[in-house]
């Protein structure tokens, strides 16, 4: 049953505040003081969610966060399909991030596309002692020989590279020259930099700016005839094909997508992007930097959009169309109309099964707010949310456009806090990542992975909304959740704290 | 628009529709600056050749698709095998996110582990403060009985001294002075996850046996009749450890399984999240010094641990991931010899059943050629089993195998008429394996989930045995060790063989004269 209807808003707020105080009790004083700043109950009308963010995680807690390398190689650069991305350093980072993000692409793997290969310099002790630059030189030569159809190379630095002072920039410059101006990009995304994946996104964006854009002169002609309707999709990683189910809508409304970043992307598309008339930005957190850069340097406007759930899709299509003429505006209305029967059918089928169900979210830097609309379209309510690596501007956007009064907010939540919150609030669904999945399922709480859609997808766009709705129904209404308690163990847990 | 509420299409079917196919074709043609398809085809064909293989095997610096992970993963895996133990990895936090994800994706289970979350300032000034605060936080939040510390490459490059750091943390009151905080240095740029397993296990035993880092007196060994068993890094730990415990029980042998993580990677869904479950008790870990002998199921997972144990006066015996009849025979006879207990009739009957199954099916495996890759011991165990059923393990590859492993593998091949054309490849990766499969094809490939890329590229059917297995569920729950385990391996292999025969014979009116009901 919906929390909002079962309890007054004041009661919910009081309960959530009490919950925060309760979890803080477990920490040593210094830690409690630091963690208190990251937990809050949202007050309607406030400009942000009232939490600190983008600060260092506390040692010894189970943070869900990753590192700068994960942000650069795992998210931004890794999906660029025709380039080879070297995990430069010891074997582990490349191995653990190998093929685990479902960035779909079309290409001949190992010949002209390389996303699901693991290239590593596999650092040994002698590389640490003597430095890895010479090895890197050789690696690039060997790549050229064995993978001649690669269109470029990036070097994704792991922790030791920065610590031992390797000059990967010099190697990149020299090898680029040797291979006739080949794009070779050094990325200083060592895992110890910054407080989370987030700095890795920023560093990766800066590397695009410095090592891709700066090679292409603004005057250089694109390889295609420009049109007034050229746009680039920025910040969609094509998890389960998300960027494709987004792209099709933009094209149906009359726009021409000249580049996709970075899911199913290619170097040519990166290079072409400064020719776009508008950059449409999905994941603000990971790619606002390069969008702002293109605005400043090339005068390309950018706008954020949200393709989760029909309400937000409609809003976003109109917003994007607003940058263009009537032809595109009419195109947007045509698309909205075309898909309305699908939306109606999906909602008619799934809303009755999901109405009033409560959700708690904890994801990276975008979805903790963007998916809220999709849940609401299905009659569901998000009662708690927070970011792994969001910044204050993410919490502003969340407060101003997405969350309801009284929502529990938890930034960089620790495993301990998240477990206690879920245990007490007993939502009908938790949406988070693989590390959290089995914890909550053991507790008998349905779960969906909201980083990778649990091997399903797409979730973006109208086609994706149908999959999203089906998946939420499947998770929440699976008969298995009625079996978690053995029938002879007749203990019923109170659903809500207020009932205790 | 193909999508509908009644028949929801997800990525499998959605993108095969004409609208999407057209869209993707346009994208490629107009914006991707694609390579000439003929050129792609030419390079693809070239990559299958002996010439390419030669270049591929000549590479010295680049590694492509390695079949190994890094040390701390093994340390975390070993640490959770002890009662109430929280693994604590000293270094940057992203690593821990990766270890937890990796283990969770294989076992479909929670994986609990904390990090000291070191960032730039720790890189400059060292991670002592992170250790002091981190231990205090972990201790208060997660109420562990023990915190097992290991390192990442970052902490190792800057040279953090765990012994001194833990001592200082205790002095500062992070955890009580008598709280158990064993540790191991596990640099990611040395060895692999099996080395990390070895280092962490040795660190934990050293802690209990050799005076808890100078805070207690060393244990005086008082020999008893118990036998210690070490499983090693093993994706089948849940099924395997339980199978060995059953065998111990059947034989009436008192035992201690060291680093018993079978329960923590197999907790029930019953409304409760158990962060800690099962595991070797700390008391048992300490008392393991008194055991009569220690048996390791994996030699290369215990290269340092076993000599350490031997130095404390016990007999030590190492096996190489025993799979099948002879390997299990040897294991049981060693158990019997050391414990003085007879091998019970029940196990003899199980043996007979495995031999029976092998005899029933050997015609289908005999002479078939296999390629195997994985951890050194697993490769050995599987290759020995294949030889036993008259198959030929033509290419056996271990990215984390060394010279000694190669020699031992070659000796194994030399011992069987079926091993005459077989070769061991230490230090090579799965891109090397790709060349091997193209230039010297085999009938089947055995390895972990990443082998599906090899299966796709080379058409060699993949039998999934190894770690990690991400794309199939629940394999880890069944044992591969013991006669029962041998039966499981046999069935896995046979199922694939029969599936392939059916696939090749199911074209109606053309090949289906051999589409037999009886096999």
Coordinates of C-alpha atoms in Angstrom, one line a residue, chain A residues 71 146 149 165 187 199 252 303 318 361 367 390 400 416 424 433 441 495:
Chain A
X71 CA 34.2 6.2 -14.9
X146 CA 47.6 -7.7 -34.8
X149 CA 41.7 -2.1 -38.6
X165 CA 55.2 8.8 -12.9
X187 CA 43.6 9.2 -20.1
X199 CA 36.0 12.4 -11.7
X252 CA 11.1 9.8 -36.6
X303 CA 19.7 20.4 -23.8
X318 CA 8.7 18.9 -27.1
X361 CA 16.4 3.6 -5.6
X367 CA 18.8 7.4 -12.8
X390 CA 25.9 12.8 -7.9
X400 CA 13.1 20.8 -8.4
X416 CA 24.7 -0.7 6.4
X424 CA 12.3 -0.5 8.1
X433 CA 23.1 -2.5 -8.6
X441 CA 16.5 -10.5 -2.4
X495 CA 5.1 -3.8 6.9

